[in-house]
Amino acid sequence: MKPFSPRPAGYTIEELSTIVGMSARNIRAHQTRGLLAPPVRHGRSAYYGPAHLRRLRRITMLQKQGFNLVSIAAMLGTTTVDRAEQLDAAMADIARDQPAVARCLERHGVLAHDDMGIPAVVRPSVSRAVTDLAVAGIPPVAALRFLGQFMDRVAPLAGEQLGALKAQTGGSAAPKACFADLLVSAFKIAVENAAEVTFPAGEPGIWPPR
């Protein structure tokens, strides 16, 4: 396996083939079988991301352990794109096409890069929320773009309100997390109340296409 530093857009099939030690023909065959998700298209080019790399490495590992492709399909499933892969693909899209959004998410501690420079969401709560929204039909890219815009607006307010709380409590020695939890609880209640008005029960979800 040769080391390779990926571009934000990911790998071409030739590069992916070199990294995993698998022919491009076999990679395409895994796609046809449903073992590997389709690549992300950017113009006329197709790129494979870290989720594809992890999947192929797992397939290779299982093959070396003696499992045939039928057994591997049963173990891994033949779904095209699972939740984690959707999120990885969204991060690759944002890093490539919307660098300002990526910088915003990184500034707020939502996004970070691993040792290979691959962007990833590092807040489990955000990962869960984005993947749950994807199941509901809201594209991860749209959700993450909105999150970055929203955090730019709410961060100054959070600082202002924490300052006011500190002044009212006389600079209590209580753990910082307690003050944060109080504001988070208040904000969550406010958003839940607003959501009941904005998204009445039974109203179909409407979201602009990706």
PDB file of C-alpha atoms in Angstrom:
ATOM      1  CA  MET A   1       0.000   0.000   0.000  1.00  0.00           C
ATOM      2  CA  LYS A   2       1.581   3.282  -1.112  1.00  0.00           C
ATOM      3  CA  PRO A   3       1.186   6.486   0.901  1.00  0.00           C
ATOM      4  CA  PHE A   4      -0.784   9.221  -0.792  1.00  0.00           C
ATOM      5  CA  SER A   5      -1.904  12.688   0.222  1.00  0.00           C
ATOM      6  CA  PRO A   6      -5.487  13.168  -0.993  1.00  0.00           C
ATOM      7  CA  ARG A   7      -6.817  16.336  -2.510  1.00  0.00           C
ATOM      8  CA  PRO A   8      -9.983  17.792  -0.965  1.00  0.00           C
ATOM      9  CA  ALA A   9     -11.875  16.425  -3.977  1.00  0.00           C
ATOM     10  CA  GLY A  10     -10.720  12.893  -3.185  1.00  0.00           C
ATOM     11  CA  TYR A  11      -9.124  10.238  -5.358  1.00  0.00           C
ATOM     12  CA  THR A  12      -9.466   9.311  -9.006  1.00  0.00           C
ATOM     13  CA  ILE A  13     -10.074   5.626  -9.605  1.00  0.00           C
ATOM     14  CA  GLU A  14      -6.446   5.208 -10.675  1.00  0.00           C
ATOM     15  CA  GLU A  15      -5.200   6.779  -7.445  1.00  0.00           C
ATOM     16  CA  LEU A  16      -7.600   4.715  -5.364  1.00  0.00           C
ATOM     17  CA  SER A  17      -6.435   1.583  -7.182  1.00  0.00           C
ATOM     18  CA  THR A  18      -2.804   2.359  -6.300  1.00  0.00           C
ATOM     19  CA  ILE A  19      -3.581   3.018  -2.633  1.00  0.00           C
ATOM     20  CA  VAL A  20      -5.597  -0.135  -1.937  1.00  0.00           C
ATOM     21  CA  GLY A  21      -3.690  -2.394  -4.315  1.00  0.00           C
ATOM     22  CA  MET A  22      -6.816  -3.307  -6.251  1.00  0.00           C
ATOM     23  CA  SER A  23      -7.415  -2.997  -9.959  1.00  0.00           C
ATOM     24  CA  ALA A  24      -9.769  -0.324 -11.245  1.00  0.00           C
ATOM     25  CA  ARG A  25     -11.771  -3.142 -12.854  1.00  0.00           C
ATOM     26  CA  ASN A  26     -12.366  -4.787  -9.461  1.00  0.00           C
ATOM     27  CA  ILE A  27     -13.301  -1.453  -7.889  1.00  0.00           C
ATOM     28  CA  ARG A  28     -15.946  -0.942 -10.558  1.00  0.00           C
ATOM     29  CA  ALA A  29     -17.125  -4.534 -10.069  1.00  0.00           C
ATOM     30  CA  HIS A  30     -17.657  -3.843  -6.350  1.00  0.00           C
ATOM     31  CA  GLN A  31     -19.766  -0.824  -7.325  1.00  0.00           C
ATOM     32  CA  THR A  32     -21.853  -2.980  -9.665  1.00  0.00           C
ATOM     33  CA  ARG A  33     -22.415  -5.520  -6.892  1.00  0.00           C
ATOM     34  CA  GLY A  34     -23.537  -2.743  -4.558  1.00  0.00           C
ATOM     35  CA  LEU A  35     -20.608  -3.270  -2.188  1.00  0.00           C
ATOM     36  CA  LEU A  36     -19.191   0.185  -2.919  1.00  0.00           C
ATOM     37  CA  ALA A  37     -21.043   3.471  -3.272  1.00  0.00           C
ATOM     38  CA  PRO A  38     -20.759   5.376  -6.563  1.00  0.00           C
ATOM     39  CA  PRO A  39     -18.097   8.098  -6.699  1.00  0.00           C
ATOM     40  CA  VAL A  40     -18.869  11.779  -6.328  1.00  0.00           C
ATOM     41  CA  ARG A  41     -19.163  13.476  -9.718  1.00  0.00           C
ATOM     42  CA  HIS A  42     -17.525  16.852 -10.309  1.00  0.00           C
ATOM     43  CA  GLY A  43     -17.985  17.892 -13.904  1.00  0.00           C
ATOM     44  CA  ARG A  44     -16.675  15.057 -16.045  1.00  0.00           C
ATOM     45  CA  SER A  45     -14.485  13.662 -13.287  1.00  0.00           C
ATOM     46  CA  ALA A  46     -15.375  11.101 -10.637  1.00  0.00           C
ATOM     47  CA  TYR A  47     -13.789  11.166  -7.183  1.00  0.00           C
ATOM     48  CA  TYR A  48     -13.726   8.632  -4.388  1.00  0.00           C
ATOM     49  CA  GLY A  49     -13.561   9.821  -0.790  1.00  0.00           C
ATOM     50  CA  PRO A  50     -12.319   8.427   2.540  1.00  0.00           C
ATOM     51  CA  ALA A  51     -15.513   6.385   2.989  1.00  0.00           C
ATOM     52  CA  HIS A  52     -14.775   4.523  -0.262  1.00  0.00           C
ATOM     53  CA  LEU A  53     -11.207   3.925   0.873  1.00  0.00           C
ATOM     54  CA  ARG A  54     -12.319   2.530   4.233  1.00  0.00           C
ATOM     55  CA  ARG A  55     -14.886   0.280   2.552  1.00  0.00           C
ATOM     56  CA  LEU A  56     -12.386  -1.173   0.080  1.00  0.00           C
ATOM     57  CA  ARG A  57      -9.836  -1.787   2.815  1.00  0.00           C
ATOM     58  CA  ARG A  58     -12.454  -3.655   4.813  1.00  0.00           C
ATOM     59  CA  ILE A  59     -13.451  -5.740   1.793  1.00  0.00           C
ATOM     60  CA  THR A  60      -9.785  -6.562   1.173  1.00  0.00           C
ATOM     61  CA  MET A  61      -9.260  -7.513   4.816  1.00  0.00           C
ATOM     62  CA  LEU A  62     -12.273  -9.839   4.777  1.00  0.00           C
ATOM     63  CA  GLN A  63     -11.135 -11.448   1.538  1.00  0.00           C
ATOM     64  CA  LYS A  64      -7.727 -12.149   3.084  1.00  0.00           C
ATOM     65  CA  GLN A  65      -9.522 -13.813   5.989  1.00  0.00           C
ATOM     66  CA  GLY A  66     -11.095 -16.232   3.522  1.00  0.00           C
ATOM     67  CA  PHE A  67     -14.576 -14.755   3.055  1.00  0.00           C
ATOM     68  CA  ASN A  68     -16.055 -14.751  -0.442  1.00  0.00           C
ATOM     69  CA  LEU A  69     -17.945 -11.792  -1.892  1.00  0.00           C
ATOM     70  CA  VAL A  70     -21.343 -13.306  -1.109  1.00  0.00           C
ATOM     71  CA  SER A  71     -20.395 -13.553   2.567  1.00  0.00           C
ATOM     72  CA  ILE A  72     -18.887 -10.054   2.545  1.00  0.00           C
ATOM     73  CA  ALA A  73     -22.064  -8.667   1.018  1.00  0.00           C
ATOM     74  CA  ALA A  74     -24.065 -10.295   3.792  1.00  0.00           C
ATOM     75  CA  MET A  75     -21.771  -8.842   6.470  1.00  0.00           C
ATOM     76  CA  LEU A  76     -21.404  -5.341   5.054  1.00  0.00           C
ATOM     77  CA  GLY A  77     -24.725  -5.030   3.278  1.00  0.00           C
ATOM     78  CA  THR A  78     -25.219  -3.953  -0.302  1.00  0.00           C
ATOM     79  CA  THR A  79     -26.640  -0.506   0.389  1.00  0.00           C
ATOM     80  CA  THR A  80     -25.093   2.130  -1.799  1.00  0.00           C
ATOM     81  CA  VAL A  81     -24.494   4.967   0.658  1.00  0.00           C
ATOM     82  CA  ASP A  82     -24.942   4.652   4.408  1.00  0.00           C
ATOM     83  CA  ARG A  83     -25.183   7.577   6.814  1.00  0.00           C
ATOM     84  CA  ALA A  84     -21.469   7.861   7.541  1.00  0.00           C
ATOM     85  CA  GLU A  85     -20.663   7.788   3.825  1.00  0.00           C
ATOM     86  CA  GLN A  86     -23.198  10.540   3.155  1.00  0.00           C
ATOM     87  CA  LEU A  87     -21.560  12.744   5.771  1.00  0.00           C
ATOM     88  CA  ASP A  88     -18.051  12.022   4.449  1.00  0.00           C
ATOM     89  CA  ALA A  89     -19.193  12.846   0.916  1.00  0.00           C
ATOM     90  CA  ALA A  90     -20.804  16.082   2.136  1.00  0.00           C
ATOM     91  CA  MET A  91     -17.579  17.146   3.852  1.00  0.00           C
ATOM     92  CA  ALA A  92     -15.603  16.441   0.680  1.00  0.00           C
ATOM     93  CA  ASP A  93     -18.102  18.506  -1.345  1.00  0.00           C
ATOM     94  CA  ILE A  94     -17.915  21.422   1.088  1.00  0.00           C
ATOM     95  CA  ALA A  95     -14.102  21.383   1.255  1.00  0.00           C
ATOM     96  CA  ARG A  96     -13.934  21.373  -2.546  1.00  0.00           C
ATOM     97  CA  ASP A  97     -16.770  23.685  -3.554  1.00  0.00           C
ATOM     98  CA  GLN A  98     -17.435  25.867  -0.497  1.00  0.00           C
ATOM     99  CA  PRO A  99     -14.117  26.564   1.270  1.00  0.00           C
ATOM    100  CA  ALA A 100     -15.608  29.555   3.131  1.00  0.00           C
ATOM    101  CA  VAL A 101     -18.197  27.252   4.738  1.00  0.00           C
ATOM    102  CA  ALA A 102     -15.455  24.748   5.627  1.00  0.00           C
ATOM    103  CA  ARG A 103     -13.384  27.495   7.267  1.00  0.00           C
ATOM    104  CA  CYS A 104     -16.453  28.672   9.196  1.00  0.00           C
ATOM    105  CA  LEU A 105     -17.172  25.173  10.526  1.00  0.00           C
ATOM    106  CA  GLU A 106     -13.523  24.747  11.457  1.00  0.00           C
ATOM    107  CA  ARG A 107     -13.481  28.097  13.247  1.00  0.00           C
ATOM    108  CA  HIS A 108     -16.427  27.025  15.386  1.00  0.00           C
ATOM    109  CA  GLY A 109     -14.883  23.659  16.233  1.00  0.00           C
ATOM    110  CA  VAL A 110     -17.309  21.595  14.184  1.00  0.00           C
ATOM    111  CA  LEU A 111     -14.841  20.474  11.541  1.00  0.00           C
ATOM    112  CA  ALA A 112     -11.226  19.333  11.802  1.00  0.00           C
ATOM    113  CA  HIS A 113      -8.707  17.624   9.542  1.00  0.00           C
ATOM    114  CA  ASP A 114      -7.072  14.292  10.271  1.00  0.00           C
ATOM    115  CA  ASP A 115      -3.367  13.479   9.770  1.00  0.00           C
ATOM    116  CA  MET A 116      -3.972  13.022   6.052  1.00  0.00           C
ATOM    117  CA  GLY A 117      -5.745  16.357   5.712  1.00  0.00           C
ATOM    118  CA  ILE A 118      -9.204  14.830   5.270  1.00  0.00           C
ATOM    119  CA  PRO A 119     -12.002  17.013   6.738  1.00  0.00           C
ATOM    120  CA  ALA A 120     -14.407  15.430   9.199  1.00  0.00           C
ATOM    121  CA  VAL A 121     -17.143  16.525  11.598  1.00  0.00           C
ATOM    122  CA  VAL A 122     -15.732  16.146  15.123  1.00  0.00           C
ATOM    123  CA  ARG A 123     -18.882  16.871  17.106  1.00  0.00           C
ATOM    124  CA  PRO A 124     -20.905  13.640  17.561  1.00  0.00           C
ATOM    125  CA  SER A 125     -24.102  15.593  18.214  1.00  0.00           C
ATOM    126  CA  VAL A 126     -23.699  17.410  14.888  1.00  0.00           C
ATOM    127  CA  SER A 127     -22.966  14.151  13.059  1.00  0.00           C
ATOM    128  CA  ARG A 128     -26.121  12.567  14.466  1.00  0.00           C
ATOM    129  CA  ALA A 129     -28.273  15.582  13.651  1.00  0.00           C
ATOM    130  CA  VAL A 130     -26.969  15.908  10.083  1.00  0.00           C
ATOM    131  CA  THR A 131     -27.390  12.199   9.306  1.00  0.00           C
ATOM    132  CA  ASP A 132     -30.889  12.164  10.824  1.00  0.00           C
ATOM    133  CA  LEU A 133     -31.816  15.164   8.668  1.00  0.00           C
ATOM    134  CA  ALA A 134     -30.443  13.328   5.632  1.00  0.00           C
ATOM    135  CA  VAL A 135     -32.843  10.464   6.328  1.00  0.00           C
ATOM    136  CA  ALA A 136     -35.638  13.058   6.426  1.00  0.00           C
ATOM    137  CA  GLY A 137     -34.599  14.297   2.986  1.00  0.00           C
ATOM    138  CA  ILE A 138     -32.422  17.307   3.862  1.00  0.00           C
ATOM    139  CA  PRO A 139     -29.039  17.059   2.084  1.00  0.00           C
ATOM    140  CA  PRO A 140     -26.023  17.047   4.450  1.00  0.00           C
ATOM    141  CA  VAL A 141     -24.343  19.827   2.459  1.00  0.00           C
ATOM    142  CA  ALA A 142     -27.373  22.082   2.944  1.00  0.00           C
ATOM    143  CA  ALA A 143     -27.571  21.264   6.665  1.00  0.00           C
ATOM    144  CA  LEU A 144     -23.865  21.952   7.236  1.00  0.00           C
ATOM    145  CA  ARG A 145     -23.955  25.156   5.226  1.00  0.00           C
ATOM    146  CA  PHE A 146     -26.893  26.378   7.310  1.00  0.00           C
ATOM    147  CA  LEU A 147     -25.110  25.342  10.513  1.00  0.00           C
ATOM    148  CA  GLY A 148     -22.067  27.442   9.635  1.00  0.00           C
ATOM    149  CA  GLN A 149     -24.195  30.477   8.843  1.00  0.00           C
ATOM    150  CA  PHE A 150     -26.190  30.029  12.023  1.00  0.00           C
ATOM    151  CA  MET A 151     -23.131  29.658  14.250  1.00  0.00           C
ATOM    152  CA  ASP A 152     -21.684  32.880  12.867  1.00  0.00           C
ATOM    153  CA  ARG A 153     -24.843  34.631  14.050  1.00  0.00           C
ATOM    154  CA  VAL A 154     -25.283  32.902  17.401  1.00  0.00           C
ATOM    155  CA  ALA A 155     -21.659  32.864  18.650  1.00  0.00           C
ATOM    156  CA  PRO A 156     -21.605  36.587  19.578  1.00  0.00           C
ATOM    157  CA  LEU A 157     -24.979  36.204  21.313  1.00  0.00           C
ATOM    158  CA  ALA A 158     -23.681  33.241  23.326  1.00  0.00           C
ATOM    159  CA  GLY A 159     -20.742  35.299  24.559  1.00  0.00           C
ATOM    160  CA  GLU A 160     -23.020  38.203  25.430  1.00  0.00           C
ATOM    161  CA  GLN A 161     -25.455  36.042  27.374  1.00  0.00           C
ATOM    162  CA  LEU A 162     -22.743  34.189  29.259  1.00  0.00           C
ATOM    163  CA  GLY A 163     -21.286  37.549  30.248  1.00  0.00           C
ATOM    164  CA  ALA A 164     -24.682  38.662  31.528  1.00  0.00           C
ATOM    165  CA  LEU A 165     -25.125  35.420  33.451  1.00  0.00           C
ATOM    166  CA  LYS A 166     -21.705  35.800  35.035  1.00  0.00           C
ATOM    167  CA  ALA A 167     -22.536  39.332  36.135  1.00  0.00           C
ATOM    168  CA  GLN A 168     -25.876  38.273  37.637  1.00  0.00           C
ATOM    169  CA  THR A 169     -24.356  35.386  39.577  1.00  0.00           C
ATOM    170  CA  GLY A 170     -21.414  37.409  40.803  1.00  0.00           C
ATOM    171  CA  GLY A 171     -18.855  35.266  39.031  1.00  0.00           C
ATOM    172  CA  SER A 172     -19.874  32.024  40.726  1.00  0.00           C
ATOM    173  CA  ALA A 173     -17.262  29.300  41.089  1.00  0.00           C
ATOM    174  CA  ALA A 174     -19.618  26.758  39.476  1.00  0.00           C
ATOM    175  CA  PRO A 175     -18.068  24.773  36.584  1.00  0.00           C
ATOM    176  CA  LYS A 176     -18.215  26.506  33.225  1.00  0.00           C
ATOM    177  CA  ALA A 177     -20.112  23.519  31.846  1.00  0.00           C
ATOM    178  CA  CYS A 178     -23.012  24.290  34.186  1.00  0.00           C
ATOM    179  CA  PHE A 179     -23.471  27.750  32.705  1.00  0.00           C
ATOM    180  CA  ALA A 180     -23.169  26.347  29.176  1.00  0.00           C
ATOM    181  CA  ASP A 181     -25.726  23.615  29.928  1.00  0.00           C
ATOM    182  CA  LEU A 182     -28.170  26.214  31.263  1.00  0.00           C
ATOM    183  CA  LEU A 183     -27.969  28.315  28.102  1.00  0.00           C
ATOM    184  CA  VAL A 184     -28.107  25.243  25.855  1.00  0.00           C
ATOM    185  CA  SER A 185     -31.240  24.039  27.643  1.00  0.00           C
ATOM    186  CA  ALA A 186     -32.881  27.440  27.279  1.00  0.00           C
ATOM    187  CA  PHE A 187     -31.955  27.623  23.606  1.00  0.00           C
ATOM    188  CA  LYS A 188     -33.158  24.085  22.924  1.00  0.00           C
ATOM    189  CA  ILE A 189     -36.535  24.829  24.493  1.00  0.00           C
ATOM    190  CA  ALA A 190     -36.837  28.055  22.477  1.00  0.00           C
ATOM    191  CA  VAL A 191     -36.004  26.248  19.221  1.00  0.00           C
ATOM    192  CA  GLU A 192     -38.391  23.374  19.983  1.00  0.00           C
ATOM    193  CA  ASN A 193     -41.182  25.879  20.646  1.00  0.00           C
ATOM    194  CA  ALA A 194     -40.399  27.692  17.405  1.00  0.00           C
ATOM    195  CA  ALA A 195     -40.249  24.398  15.486  1.00  0.00           C
ATOM    196  CA  GLU A 196     -43.791  23.537  16.551  1.00  0.00           C
ATOM    197  CA  VAL A 197     -44.950  26.720  14.862  1.00  0.00           C
ATOM    198  CA  THR A 198     -42.638  26.549  11.835  1.00  0.00           C
ATOM    199  CA  PHE A 199     -43.151  22.849  11.119  1.00  0.00           C
ATOM    200  CA  PRO A 200     -46.718  21.955  12.179  1.00  0.00           C
ATOM    201  CA  ALA A 201     -47.425  18.265  12.687  1.00  0.00           C
ATOM    202  CA  GLY A 202     -48.228  16.530   9.421  1.00  0.00           C
ATOM    203  CA  GLU A 203     -46.803  19.261   7.211  1.00  0.00           C
ATOM    204  CA  PRO A 204     -44.601  17.728   4.499  1.00  0.00           C
ATOM    205  CA  GLY A 205     -40.973  18.756   4.573  1.00  0.00           C
ATOM    206  CA  ILE A 206     -39.872  21.179   1.871  1.00  0.00           C
ATOM    207  CA  TRP A 207     -36.198  21.801   1.251  1.00  0.00           C
ATOM    208  CA  PRO A 208     -34.343  23.305  -1.717  1.00  0.00           C
ATOM    209  CA  PRO A 209     -32.499  20.720  -3.823  1.00  0.00           C
ATOM    210  CA  ARG A 210     -28.786  20.261  -3.312  1.00  0.00           C
TER     211      ARG A 210
END
